[in-house]
Amino acid sequence: MNIAPQKPDPDGLQPVTPMMAQYLEIKAAHQGALLFYRMGDFYELFFEDAEIASKTLGIVLTKRGKHQGADIAMCGVPVVRADEYLQRLIAHGHRVAVCEQMEDPAEAKKRGGKSVVRRGVVRLVTPGTITEETLLEPTRSNLLLAVARLRVSDDEARYGLAFADISTGQFGLSECSPAGLAAEIARLDPSEVVIAEAVHEDEALAPLWREIRAAVTPVGRDVFDGGQAERRLADFFDVATIDGFGSFSRAETVAAAGLVTYILRTQVGRKPALDPPRRDGASSHMAIDAATRANLELLRTLGGERAGSLFDAIDRTVTAGGGRLLAQWLASPLIRPDAIAERQDAVAFFTERALLRGQMRARLRSAPDIARSMGRLALDRAGPRDLAALREGLGGIADLEALLQAQADLPPILAAIAAALARPDRGLAPRLAAALEDDLPLLKRDGGFIRAGYDAALDETRALRDESRRVIAALQARYAETSEVRQLKIKHNNMLGYFVEVPQQAGEAFLQPGLRETYVHRQTMAGAMRFSTSELSTLESRIASAAEQALAGELAIFGELAGALLADGAAIRTATEALALLDVIVALAVLAEEENYARPAVDGSLAFAIEGGRHPVVEQALKRDGKPFVANDCDLSGQEAGKAGAGKAAGRSAPDKSAAGKIWLLTGPNMAGKSTFLRQNALIAVLAQIGSFVPARQAHIGAVDALFSRVGAADDLARGRSTFMVEMVETAAILNQAGPRALVILDEIGRGTATFDGLSIAWAAIENLSAVNRCRALFATHYHELTQLSKKLPRLANATMRVTEWQGDVVFLHEVVPGAADRSYGIQVAKLAGMPAAVVERARAVLAQLEATDRQAPSARLIDDLPLFAAAPRAAAPAPATRPDVVAEALDALDPNDMTPRQALEALFSLKAKRDGARRA
Ligand SMILES: Nc1ncnc2c1ncn2[C@@H]1O[C@H](COP(=O)(O)OP(=O)(O)OP(=O)(O)O)[C@@H](O)[C@H]1O
């Protein structure tokens, strides 16, 4: 490192070395990113970057030179292990600018001894733009999302969303209203979100940006400049106009242009191979907001793990692309019954053909992740193993296509898959097979990956290189013989190049006439002496140039192969997508067979009739322990469901005004299985609408257009959001949004506050669901008082978890039956949990006392006293009496047998006065 002072520092404090001046200039152009500054075999970080990296990576912080009078903090990561360090920095939310040496140090020297090697940033590594195998999760799409906001009127805005996975080329667009933005981002689950600074600073959106898992990157307004949007998109795809891609809204186009602009910036001009944008509108998918996704543990558990999620339980895919697609399906269940039926037909094709299913799986299993290899190829980051992956992948594609084509009566999706698999050039796989060695290095610069016999010119240069090596061996033998020093060796190092080494004792003779004419002394070591000869120098340059030429030859062939693959890129990407789709379909068939799932009927009705339903995750967990899962029915179908368009293709048609789903109010002790039952029905709806078979004996579901699930505050601790306020905000969102096609799951809503408040809120929420939302809903509660509501709300049915008692202990049967729970069994559950016996006994005594008082509690009479919610939807929520009932107390105190007529009359006046007083209070 050249740190000799050269130029004065701008502040005049101290001179700045040319290298540091270069560093500062590059760093200034990449604020907000850690700068990996290449120096030989290391990427070095300086100043604050070094401090951040050393802390995050746990590597040593050192000092190097001074800047403005202070030590320069420095740390470094070896280039060969850079991926690993990058991954950790990215996972911690950092961005990294990778700055390489753009010339050989020897070239810099030619410009003068003190010249600095030219350097430049070759890419910005951000969470949404990584492509390296080691940095990516194989089964998760790595989406980069750009969100553009467009004002459509003074008080109305629309959001355009453009998302791409640059590791696979997927590129999609959608649009939503401000109210739908959070759910749409949750559906896409991006790794990085790019937004304009103004959107980032908008106070109304601050909680959204704070809470999402993705890294949020604010950018200047030029990125989302509407004026140039079409032009920038057309330039990116090298087309004259983007009209050929389909029609997009203004917001979508601006977002798409913002996305490609940001990508080009991070890739420093290199273009990833993106598919043309495709519209992937939220309107064709089941709306599931972030809280519901988290609560139902669709892709990961509340603790953030994959194990234990629905995805983990149903994933039988065998390719990384298939895993990514299945995760996308789970994140975006369909709404249109005909689209769902198409997928089901394809799944059914394989459930009926076990042999074919097995053959398909075997071939799919050996298919490598060609989407990501193609992504790296386009960005010039691919290595020989990516070519091998493509060789295997393209071979597998041809086999799978042949297998499919041999089948009669392919359902439409499978026929389309077969057509897509036929698209790539059939000559590519054999060409790669002929060119590539069996054992391949990771990096192309290591050479040795092209098979001998593939290219005559390359074989020739290699022969020259290998020949020279043989010559060296012969030379060593000759030198040993002529000098009579048996231990003489020819060695190589970077400083001396090739040299002769002999033991020191023998070396003295080489300094004497006779030998010294041939051997030129170079070094004396402890115990050895080193010499060079003119023959060795000549050989050295021949070997070096032959090796260099051989490597250049290999790289040229690599370039040709890469060019041929990229030229067929569109066809290969289409085939790759088809491969992932095929994997998902076969995997769903395997799942259906292994777990005994049934094909659900999904239509445009408001039916929700599940017979013998099971929880897909809990069932498998119990099975592993050898325990059975108790199947349960659930019927939330509205009575008018039959009239409301059953069997219609259009799932989104508005149902008949009189139509409305049922609400089940589920009571039962703790641990009886209420939450499991609630979630299993939501999960069955999700599975049915991704086209999967479902864990049930039989199921009929009218397509659900929005799914909501909330859990009472106390269950929400895992998300670090324990407050009752959050529960209320989320419940409010459901009551405000759920329409007649929604499915709502509410688990112990209201329990996070005082009993009467909670009960009142739950009460009013159920009335709202029944009268206003009119949707299908399941509501689990410990407030037994609520079961009274079924007397007044015709669509509300009570269900309870059956338990029995045996020798004073509660036994859970996990069976859902009509009716209301008679008691809570909370104390029995506490006993089961190992609560000290004395505490259990004391609790029993307190409970007995409370129950005696509760018999006179006003809440028991609520149902008779309150007007129905539907009759007065705007009326204030009914407030249960919280003061003692003075009239009732006075009445209790009277004994009519002991009273004269006059006393009775006085008592009557006094009671009336008391009642008036109580009303005024
Ligand atoms: N249908 C079932 N068949 C077999 N086991 C079940 C079934 N449902 C639930 N279980 C078992 O019972 C346990 C408790 O279930 P769950 O959490 O759903 O109860 P809960 O009634 O919601 O309890 P709490 O009111 O305390 O939240 C589950 O972990 C599961 O192992």
mmCIF file of C-alpha atoms in Angstrom, residues 282-606:
data_model
loop_
_atom_site.group_PDB
_atom_site.id
_atom_site.type_symbol
_atom_site.label_atom_id
_atom_site.label_comp_id
_atom_site.label_asym_id
_atom_site.label_seq_id
_atom_site.Cartn_x
_atom_site.Cartn_y
_atom_site.Cartn_z
ATOM 1 C CA ALA A 282 -53.990 -8.210 -6.243
ATOM 2 C CA SER A 283 -57.563 -8.375 -7.533
ATOM 3 C CA SER A 284 -57.115 -11.929 -8.780
ATOM 4 C CA HIS A 285 -55.824 -13.175 -5.424
ATOM 5 C CA MET A 286 -57.267 -13.791 -1.986
ATOM 6 C CA ALA A 287 -56.480 -10.724 0.126
ATOM 7 C CA ILE A 288 -54.561 -11.767 3.224
ATOM 8 C CA ASP A 289 -53.073 -9.014 5.343
ATOM 9 C CA ALA A 290 -49.762 -9.229 7.161
ATOM 10 C CA ALA A 291 -51.271 -9.999 10.576
ATOM 11 C CA THR A 292 -53.313 -12.872 9.146
ATOM 12 C CA ARG A 293 -50.308 -14.314 7.312
ATOM 13 C CA ALA A 294 -48.268 -14.187 10.484
ATOM 14 C CA ASN A 295 -51.035 -15.597 12.636
ATOM 15 C CA LEU A 296 -51.802 -18.487 10.297
ATOM 16 C CA GLU A 297 -48.079 -19.205 9.975
ATOM 17 C CA LEU A 298 -48.388 -19.694 6.219
ATOM 18 C CA LEU A 299 -44.720 -19.430 5.257
ATOM 19 C CA ARG A 300 -43.046 -19.173 8.620
ATOM 20 C CA THR A 301 -44.051 -19.483 12.239
ATOM 21 C CA LEU A 302 -44.594 -16.567 14.587
ATOM 22 C CA GLY A 303 -41.035 -17.191 15.732
ATOM 23 C CA GLY A 304 -39.791 -16.719 12.139
ATOM 24 C CA GLU A 305 -38.926 -20.386 11.520
ATOM 25 C CA ARG A 306 -39.837 -22.333 8.421
ATOM 26 C CA ALA A 307 -40.258 -25.552 10.426
ATOM 27 C CA GLY A 308 -43.786 -25.653 11.816
ATOM 28 C CA SER A 309 -45.293 -23.454 9.084
ATOM 29 C CA LEU A 310 -47.971 -24.555 6.619
ATOM 30 C CA PHE A 311 -45.398 -24.326 3.830
ATOM 31 C CA ASP A 312 -43.086 -26.707 5.636
ATOM 32 C CA ALA A 313 -45.899 -29.190 6.246
ATOM 33 C CA ILE A 314 -47.120 -29.337 2.655
ATOM 34 C CA ASP A 315 -43.904 -28.808 0.698
ATOM 35 C CA ARG A 316 -43.100 -31.981 -1.253
ATOM 36 C CA THR A 317 -41.266 -30.170 -4.066
ATOM 37 C CA VAL A 318 -37.860 -31.460 -5.057
ATOM 38 C CA THR A 319 -36.430 -28.470 -6.944
ATOM 39 C CA ALA A 320 -35.496 -25.065 -5.592
ATOM 40 C CA GLY A 321 -37.618 -23.375 -8.277
ATOM 41 C CA GLY A 322 -40.588 -25.545 -7.317
ATOM 42 C CA GLY A 323 -40.145 -24.619 -3.668
ATOM 43 C CA ARG A 324 -40.096 -20.922 -4.561
ATOM 44 C CA LEU A 325 -43.221 -21.243 -6.699
ATOM 45 C CA LEU A 326 -45.145 -23.157 -4.041
ATOM 46 C CA ALA A 327 -44.279 -20.417 -1.530
ATOM 47 C CA GLN A 328 -45.612 -17.866 -4.021
ATOM 48 C CA TRP A 329 -48.803 -19.846 -4.463
ATOM 49 C CA LEU A 330 -49.335 -20.018 -0.727
ATOM 50 C CA ALA A 331 -48.792 -16.286 -0.486
ATOM 51 C CA SER A 332 -51.347 -15.600 -3.249
ATOM 52 C CA PRO A 333 -54.255 -18.086 -3.305
ATOM 53 C CA LEU A 334 -56.518 -17.685 -6.324
ATOM 54 C CA ILE A 335 -60.110 -16.503 -6.361
ATOM 55 C CA ARG A 336 -61.485 -17.610 -9.715
ATOM 56 C CA PRO A 337 -62.989 -21.100 -9.444
ATOM 57 C CA ASP A 338 -62.113 -21.960 -13.056
ATOM 58 C CA ALA A 339 -58.433 -21.127 -12.506
ATOM 59 C CA ILE A 340 -58.462 -23.179 -9.296
ATOM 60 C CA ALA A 341 -60.132 -26.117 -11.075
ATOM 61 C CA GLU A 342 -57.427 -26.056 -13.784
ATOM 62 C CA ARG A 343 -54.750 -26.564 -11.165
ATOM 63 C CA GLN A 344 -56.806 -29.259 -9.441
ATOM 64 C CA ASP A 345 -57.223 -31.118 -12.747
ATOM 65 C CA ALA A 346 -53.468 -31.180 -13.194
ATOM 66 C CA VAL A 347 -52.897 -32.365 -9.606
ATOM 67 C CA ALA A 348 -55.581 -35.032 -10.025
ATOM 68 C CA PHE A 349 -53.860 -36.286 -13.188
ATOM 69 C CA PHE A 350 -50.882 -37.260 -11.053
ATOM 70 C CA THR A 351 -52.791 -38.530 -8.025
ATOM 71 C CA GLU A 352 -54.275 -41.089 -10.419
ATOM 72 C CA ARG A 353 -50.903 -42.111 -11.917
ATOM 73 C CA ALA A 354 -48.505 -43.279 -9.235
ATOM 74 C CA LEU A 355 -45.890 -44.695 -11.618
ATOM 75 C CA LEU A 356 -45.643 -41.579 -13.767
ATOM 76 C CA ARG A 357 -45.535 -39.453 -10.615
ATOM 77 C CA GLY A 358 -42.511 -41.419 -9.407
ATOM 78 C CA GLN A 359 -40.729 -41.108 -12.761
ATOM 79 C CA MET A 360 -41.349 -37.366 -12.900
ATOM 80 C CA ARG A 361 -40.086 -36.872 -9.382
ATOM 81 C CA ALA A 362 -36.897 -38.817 -9.963
ATOM 82 C CA ARG A 363 -36.053 -36.603 -12.930
ATOM 83 C CA LEU A 364 -37.112 -33.405 -11.215
ATOM 84 C CA ARG A 365 -35.021 -34.260 -8.185
ATOM 85 C CA SER A 366 -31.817 -34.263 -10.211
ATOM 86 C CA ALA A 367 -32.663 -30.961 -11.943
ATOM 87 C CA PRO A 368 -30.395 -28.143 -10.739
ATOM 88 C CA ASP A 369 -31.452 -24.533 -10.162
ATOM 89 C CA ILE A 370 -31.073 -23.364 -13.741
ATOM 90 C CA ALA A 371 -33.051 -20.166 -13.229
ATOM 91 C CA ARG A 372 -30.440 -18.802 -10.887
ATOM 92 C CA SER A 373 -27.541 -20.041 -13.055
ATOM 93 C CA MET A 374 -29.055 -18.182 -16.030
ATOM 94 C CA GLY A 375 -29.403 -15.089 -13.820
ATOM 95 C CA ARG A 376 -25.693 -15.186 -12.969
ATOM 96 C CA LEU A 377 -24.775 -15.822 -16.600
ATOM 97 C CA ALA A 378 -26.595 -12.664 -17.694
ATOM 98 C CA LEU A 379 -24.701 -10.612 -15.112
ATOM 99 C CA ASP A 380 -21.359 -12.170 -16.013
ATOM 100 C CA ARG A 381 -21.059 -13.673 -12.561
ATOM 101 C CA ALA A 382 -21.403 -17.313 -13.578
ATOM 102 C CA GLY A 383 -18.749 -19.998 -13.165
ATOM 103 C CA PRO A 384 -18.102 -23.372 -14.830
ATOM 104 C CA ARG A 385 -20.480 -25.060 -12.386
ATOM 105 C CA ASP A 386 -23.314 -22.878 -13.637
ATOM 106 C CA LEU A 387 -22.677 -24.244 -17.133
ATOM 107 C CA ALA A 388 -22.764 -27.756 -15.721
ATOM 108 C CA ALA A 389 -26.051 -26.963 -13.980
ATOM 109 C CA LEU A 390 -27.464 -25.851 -17.310
ATOM 110 C CA ARG A 391 -26.148 -28.992 -19.015
ATOM 111 C CA GLU A 392 -27.952 -31.171 -16.451
ATOM 112 C CA GLY A 393 -31.015 -28.962 -16.378
ATOM 113 C CA LEU A 394 -31.493 -28.831 -20.151
ATOM 114 C CA GLY A 395 -31.006 -32.600 -20.364
ATOM 115 C CA GLY A 396 -33.631 -33.100 -17.670
ATOM 116 C CA ILE A 397 -36.048 -30.752 -19.439
ATOM 117 C CA ALA A 398 -35.831 -32.841 -22.606
ATOM 118 C CA ASP A 399 -36.485 -36.072 -20.658
ATOM 119 C CA LEU A 400 -39.458 -34.613 -18.823
ATOM 120 C CA GLU A 401 -40.948 -33.286 -22.027
ATOM 121 C CA ALA A 402 -40.699 -36.718 -23.637
ATOM 122 C CA LEU A 403 -42.383 -38.310 -20.612
ATOM 123 C CA LEU A 404 -45.255 -35.836 -20.710
ATOM 124 C CA GLN A 405 -45.745 -36.036 -24.461
ATOM 125 C CA ALA A 406 -46.139 -39.792 -24.159
ATOM 126 C CA GLN A 407 -49.297 -39.327 -22.061
ATOM 127 C CA ALA A 408 -52.777 -39.172 -23.508
ATOM 128 C CA ASP A 409 -55.369 -36.637 -22.351
ATOM 129 C CA LEU A 410 -53.053 -34.123 -20.713
ATOM 130 C CA PRO A 411 -55.056 -31.489 -18.800
ATOM 131 C CA PRO A 412 -54.507 -27.927 -20.146
ATOM 132 C CA ILE A 413 -51.838 -26.890 -17.613
ATOM 133 C CA LEU A 414 -49.773 -30.009 -18.287
ATOM 134 C CA ALA A 415 -50.125 -29.583 -22.050
ATOM 135 C CA ALA A 416 -48.852 -26.013 -21.678
ATOM 136 C CA ILE A 417 -45.941 -27.274 -19.559
ATOM 137 C CA ALA A 418 -45.010 -29.826 -22.234
ATOM 138 C CA ALA A 419 -45.051 -27.093 -24.895
ATOM 139 C CA ALA A 420 -42.852 -24.826 -22.774
ATOM 140 C CA LEU A 421 -40.362 -27.635 -22.078
ATOM 141 C CA ALA A 422 -40.019 -28.167 -25.828
ATOM 142 C CA ARG A 423 -38.851 -24.609 -26.460
ATOM 143 C CA PRO A 424 -35.124 -24.567 -25.591
ATOM 144 C CA ASP A 425 -32.627 -25.430 -28.322
ATOM 145 C CA ARG A 426 -32.057 -29.200 -28.127
ATOM 146 C CA GLY A 427 -28.453 -28.818 -29.302
ATOM 147 C CA LEU A 428 -27.306 -26.914 -26.215
ATOM 148 C CA ALA A 429 -27.148 -29.776 -23.704
ATOM 149 C CA PRO A 430 -24.992 -32.060 -25.895
ATOM 150 C CA ARG A 431 -22.725 -29.120 -26.723
ATOM 151 C CA LEU A 432 -22.201 -28.374 -23.028
ATOM 152 C CA ALA A 433 -21.701 -32.062 -22.300
ATOM 153 C CA ALA A 434 -18.979 -32.247 -24.936
ATOM 154 C CA ALA A 435 -17.253 -29.088 -23.710
ATOM 155 C CA LEU A 436 -17.207 -29.482 -19.938
ATOM 156 C CA GLU A 437 -14.903 -31.569 -17.776
ATOM 157 C CA ASP A 438 -16.372 -33.900 -15.172
ATOM 158 C CA ASP A 439 -14.701 -32.165 -12.223
ATOM 159 C CA LEU A 440 -15.153 -28.433 -12.373
ATOM 160 C CA PRO A 441 -13.513 -25.551 -10.526
ATOM 161 C CA LEU A 442 -15.726 -22.966 -8.841
ATOM 162 C CA LEU A 443 -14.220 -20.004 -10.663
ATOM 163 C CA LYS A 444 -13.594 -19.760 -14.349
ATOM 164 C CA ARG A 445 -10.293 -17.949 -13.762
ATOM 165 C CA ASP A 446 -8.937 -21.186 -12.233
ATOM 166 C CA GLY A 447 -9.179 -22.837 -15.665
ATOM 167 C CA GLY A 448 -9.199 -26.548 -16.367
ATOM 168 C CA PHE A 449 -12.920 -26.839 -17.040
ATOM 169 C CA ILE A 450 -12.895 -27.485 -20.791
ATOM 170 C CA ARG A 451 -12.602 -31.132 -21.741
ATOM 171 C CA ALA A 452 -9.574 -32.251 -23.763
ATOM 172 C CA GLY A 453 -10.560 -32.940 -27.355
ATOM 173 C CA TYR A 454 -13.265 -30.265 -27.494
ATOM 174 C CA ASP A 455 -11.157 -27.541 -29.070
ATOM 175 C CA ALA A 456 -8.024 -28.291 -31.109
ATOM 176 C CA ALA A 457 -6.346 -24.911 -30.540
ATOM 177 C CA LEU A 458 -6.820 -25.196 -26.804
ATOM 178 C CA ASP A 459 -5.406 -28.726 -26.809
ATOM 179 C CA GLU A 460 -2.312 -27.436 -28.586
ATOM 180 C CA THR A 461 -1.547 -24.650 -26.116
ATOM 181 C CA ARG A 462 -2.148 -27.018 -23.245
ATOM 182 C CA ALA A 463 0.310 -29.511 -24.755
ATOM 183 C CA LEU A 464 2.874 -26.746 -24.935
ATOM 184 C CA ARG A 465 2.286 -25.859 -21.286
ATOM 185 C CA ASP A 466 2.442 -29.486 -20.138
ATOM 186 C CA GLU A 467 5.400 -30.196 -22.397
ATOM 187 C CA SER A 468 7.317 -27.358 -20.701
ATOM 188 C CA ARG A 469 6.642 -28.988 -17.372
ATOM 189 C CA ARG A 470 8.132 -32.209 -18.619
ATOM 190 C CA VAL A 471 11.129 -30.250 -19.895
ATOM 191 C CA ILE A 472 11.675 -28.852 -16.400
ATOM 192 C CA ALA A 473 11.673 -32.338 -14.915
ATOM 193 C CA ALA A 474 14.227 -33.419 -17.524
ATOM 194 C CA LEU A 475 16.322 -30.332 -16.868
ATOM 195 C CA GLN A 476 16.332 -31.069 -13.140
ATOM 196 C CA ALA A 477 17.596 -34.594 -13.827
ATOM 197 C CA ARG A 478 20.315 -33.272 -16.153
ATOM 198 C CA TYR A 479 21.481 -30.532 -13.683
ATOM 199 C CA ALA A 480 21.614 -33.085 -10.871
ATOM 200 C CA GLU A 481 23.688 -35.378 -13.000
ATOM 201 C CA THR A 482 26.148 -32.820 -14.343
ATOM 202 C CA SER A 483 26.657 -31.138 -10.962
ATOM 203 C CA GLU A 484 26.662 -34.459 -9.172
ATOM 204 C CA VAL A 485 24.302 -33.050 -6.527
ATOM 205 C CA ARG A 486 21.501 -35.567 -6.126
ATOM 206 C CA GLN A 487 19.411 -33.294 -3.886
ATOM 207 C CA LEU A 488 19.236 -30.562 -6.582
ATOM 208 C CA LYS A 489 15.652 -29.407 -7.194
ATOM 209 C CA ILE A 490 13.989 -26.981 -9.560
ATOM 210 C CA LYS A 491 11.391 -24.935 -7.662
ATOM 211 C CA HIS A 492 9.151 -21.952 -8.253
ATOM 212 C CA ASN A 493 8.082 -18.928 -6.280
ATOM 213 C CA ASN A 494 6.571 -15.567 -7.133
ATOM 214 C CA MET A 495 9.725 -13.589 -6.445
ATOM 215 C CA LEU A 496 12.374 -15.619 -8.246
ATOM 216 C CA GLY A 497 10.237 -17.514 -10.710
ATOM 217 C CA TYR A 498 11.916 -20.895 -11.528
ATOM 218 C CA PHE A 499 15.204 -21.512 -9.700
ATOM 219 C CA VAL A 500 17.610 -24.272 -8.788
ATOM 220 C CA GLU A 501 17.903 -25.097 -5.097
ATOM 221 C CA VAL A 502 20.732 -27.139 -3.556
ATOM 222 C CA PRO A 503 21.789 -27.789 0.074
ATOM 223 C CA GLN A 504 24.152 -25.071 1.298
ATOM 224 C CA GLN A 505 27.129 -27.373 1.584
ATOM 225 C CA ALA A 506 26.813 -28.451 -2.034
ATOM 226 C CA GLY A 507 26.098 -24.856 -3.068
ATOM 227 C CA GLU A 508 29.649 -23.635 -2.509
ATOM 228 C CA ALA A 509 30.805 -25.606 -5.553
ATOM 229 C CA PHE A 510 28.299 -23.708 -7.728
ATOM 230 C CA LEU A 511 30.106 -20.456 -6.935
ATOM 231 C CA GLN A 512 33.361 -21.864 -8.341
ATOM 232 C CA PRO A 513 34.521 -21.794 -11.964
ATOM 233 C CA GLY A 514 33.105 -24.689 -13.919
ATOM 234 C CA LEU A 515 29.584 -24.319 -12.539
ATOM 235 C CA ARG A 516 29.306 -20.600 -11.943
ATOM 236 C CA GLU A 517 29.197 -19.923 -15.725
ATOM 237 C CA THR A 518 25.844 -21.722 -15.838
ATOM 238 C CA TYR A 519 24.432 -21.063 -12.367
ATOM 239 C CA VAL A 520 23.852 -17.454 -11.300
ATOM 240 C CA HIS A 521 23.628 -17.057 -7.538
ATOM 241 C CA ARG A 522 20.322 -15.527 -6.316
ATOM 242 C CA GLN A 523 19.805 -16.285 -2.652
ATOM 243 C CA THR A 524 21.454 -17.965 0.312
ATOM 244 C CA MET A 525 18.986 -19.391 2.801
ATOM 245 C CA ALA A 526 19.504 -21.167 6.075
ATOM 246 C CA GLY A 527 20.691 -24.558 4.814
ATOM 247 C CA ALA A 528 20.117 -23.924 1.084
ATOM 248 C CA MET A 529 21.333 -21.866 -1.867
ATOM 249 C CA ARG A 530 19.332 -20.761 -4.896
ATOM 250 C CA PHE A 531 20.520 -20.151 -8.461
ATOM 251 C CA SER A 532 18.976 -19.278 -11.777
ATOM 252 C CA THR A 533 20.059 -20.309 -15.266
ATOM 253 C CA SER A 534 19.365 -18.814 -18.668
ATOM 254 C CA GLU A 535 17.655 -22.032 -19.779
ATOM 255 C CA LEU A 536 15.261 -21.743 -16.853
ATOM 256 C CA SER A 537 14.410 -18.108 -17.657
ATOM 257 C CA THR A 538 13.566 -18.956 -21.250
ATOM 258 C CA LEU A 539 11.460 -21.863 -20.147
ATOM 259 C CA GLU A 540 9.753 -19.716 -17.588
ATOM 260 C CA SER A 541 8.427 -17.279 -20.120
ATOM 261 C CA ARG A 542 7.324 -20.105 -22.429
ATOM 262 C CA ILE A 543 5.405 -21.810 -19.627
ATOM 263 C CA ALA A 544 3.823 -18.585 -18.453
ATOM 264 C CA SER A 545 2.639 -17.609 -21.872
ATOM 265 C CA ALA A 546 1.380 -21.117 -22.678
ATOM 266 C CA ALA A 547 -0.613 -21.248 -19.413
ATOM 267 C CA GLU A 548 -1.941 -17.781 -20.049
ATOM 268 C CA GLN A 549 -2.928 -18.705 -23.572
ATOM 269 C CA ALA A 550 -4.601 -21.902 -22.403
ATOM 270 C CA LEU A 551 -6.642 -19.989 -19.837
ATOM 271 C CA ALA A 552 -7.546 -17.322 -22.387
ATOM 272 C CA GLY A 553 -8.662 -20.119 -24.721
ATOM 273 C CA GLU A 554 -10.851 -21.628 -22.041
ATOM 274 C CA LEU A 555 -12.381 -18.275 -21.167
ATOM 275 C CA ALA A 556 -13.152 -17.652 -24.803
ATOM 276 C CA ILE A 557 -14.959 -20.984 -25.040
ATOM 277 C CA PHE A 558 -16.807 -20.143 -21.818
ATOM 278 C CA GLY A 559 -17.887 -16.892 -23.431
ATOM 279 C CA GLU A 560 -19.128 -18.703 -26.551
ATOM 280 C CA LEU A 561 -21.128 -21.210 -24.534
ATOM 281 C CA ALA A 562 -22.544 -18.465 -22.347
ATOM 282 C CA GLY A 563 -23.469 -16.495 -25.480
ATOM 283 C CA ALA A 564 -25.292 -19.480 -26.965
ATOM 284 C CA LEU A 565 -27.218 -20.030 -23.734
ATOM 285 C CA LEU A 566 -28.129 -16.378 -23.360
ATOM 286 C CA ALA A 567 -29.267 -16.211 -26.973
ATOM 287 C CA ASP A 568 -31.780 -18.921 -26.117
ATOM 288 C CA GLY A 569 -32.475 -17.244 -22.743
ATOM 289 C CA ALA A 570 -36.169 -16.519 -23.230
ATOM 290 C CA ALA A 571 -36.918 -20.130 -24.185
ATOM 291 C CA ILE A 572 -34.806 -21.473 -21.321
ATOM 292 C CA ARG A 573 -36.555 -19.210 -18.813
ATOM 293 C CA THR A 574 -39.976 -20.314 -20.078
ATOM 294 C CA ALA A 575 -38.935 -23.953 -19.752
ATOM 295 C CA THR A 576 -37.528 -23.305 -16.282
ATOM 296 C CA GLU A 577 -40.805 -21.802 -15.139
ATOM 297 C CA ALA A 578 -42.621 -24.817 -16.561
ATOM 298 C CA LEU A 579 -40.258 -27.091 -14.658
ATOM 299 C CA ALA A 580 -41.047 -25.333 -11.385
ATOM 300 C CA LEU A 581 -44.763 -25.530 -12.136
ATOM 301 C CA LEU A 582 -44.523 -29.231 -12.929
ATOM 302 C CA ASP A 583 -42.648 -29.812 -9.682
ATOM 303 C CA VAL A 584 -45.347 -28.029 -7.664
ATOM 304 C CA ILE A 585 -48.149 -29.971 -9.324
ATOM 305 C CA VAL A 586 -46.482 -33.344 -8.873
ATOM 306 C CA ALA A 587 -45.611 -32.356 -5.284
ATOM 307 C CA LEU A 588 -49.245 -31.502 -4.514
ATOM 308 C CA ALA A 589 -50.271 -34.891 -5.892
ATOM 309 C CA VAL A 590 -47.675 -36.569 -3.686
ATOM 310 C CA LEU A 591 -48.961 -34.587 -0.707
ATOM 311 C CA ALA A 592 -52.561 -35.587 -1.429
ATOM 312 C CA GLU A 593 -51.598 -39.249 -1.610
ATOM 313 C CA GLU A 594 -49.245 -39.283 1.383
ATOM 314 C CA GLU A 595 -51.540 -37.339 3.683
ATOM 315 C CA ASN A 596 -54.862 -38.581 2.381
ATOM 316 C CA TYR A 597 -56.223 -35.242 1.176
ATOM 317 C CA ALA A 598 -59.406 -34.853 -0.854
ATOM 318 C CA ARG A 599 -60.195 -32.662 -3.853
ATOM 319 C CA PRO A 600 -62.424 -29.816 -2.673
ATOM 320 C CA ALA A 601 -65.256 -28.362 -4.745
ATOM 321 C CA VAL A 602 -64.576 -24.640 -5.113
ATOM 322 C CA ASP A 603 -67.223 -22.471 -6.744
ATOM 323 C CA GLY A 604 -68.844 -19.043 -6.690
ATOM 324 C CA SER A 605 -71.289 -19.861 -3.894
ATOM 325 C CA LEU A 606 -71.064 -18.855 -0.246
#
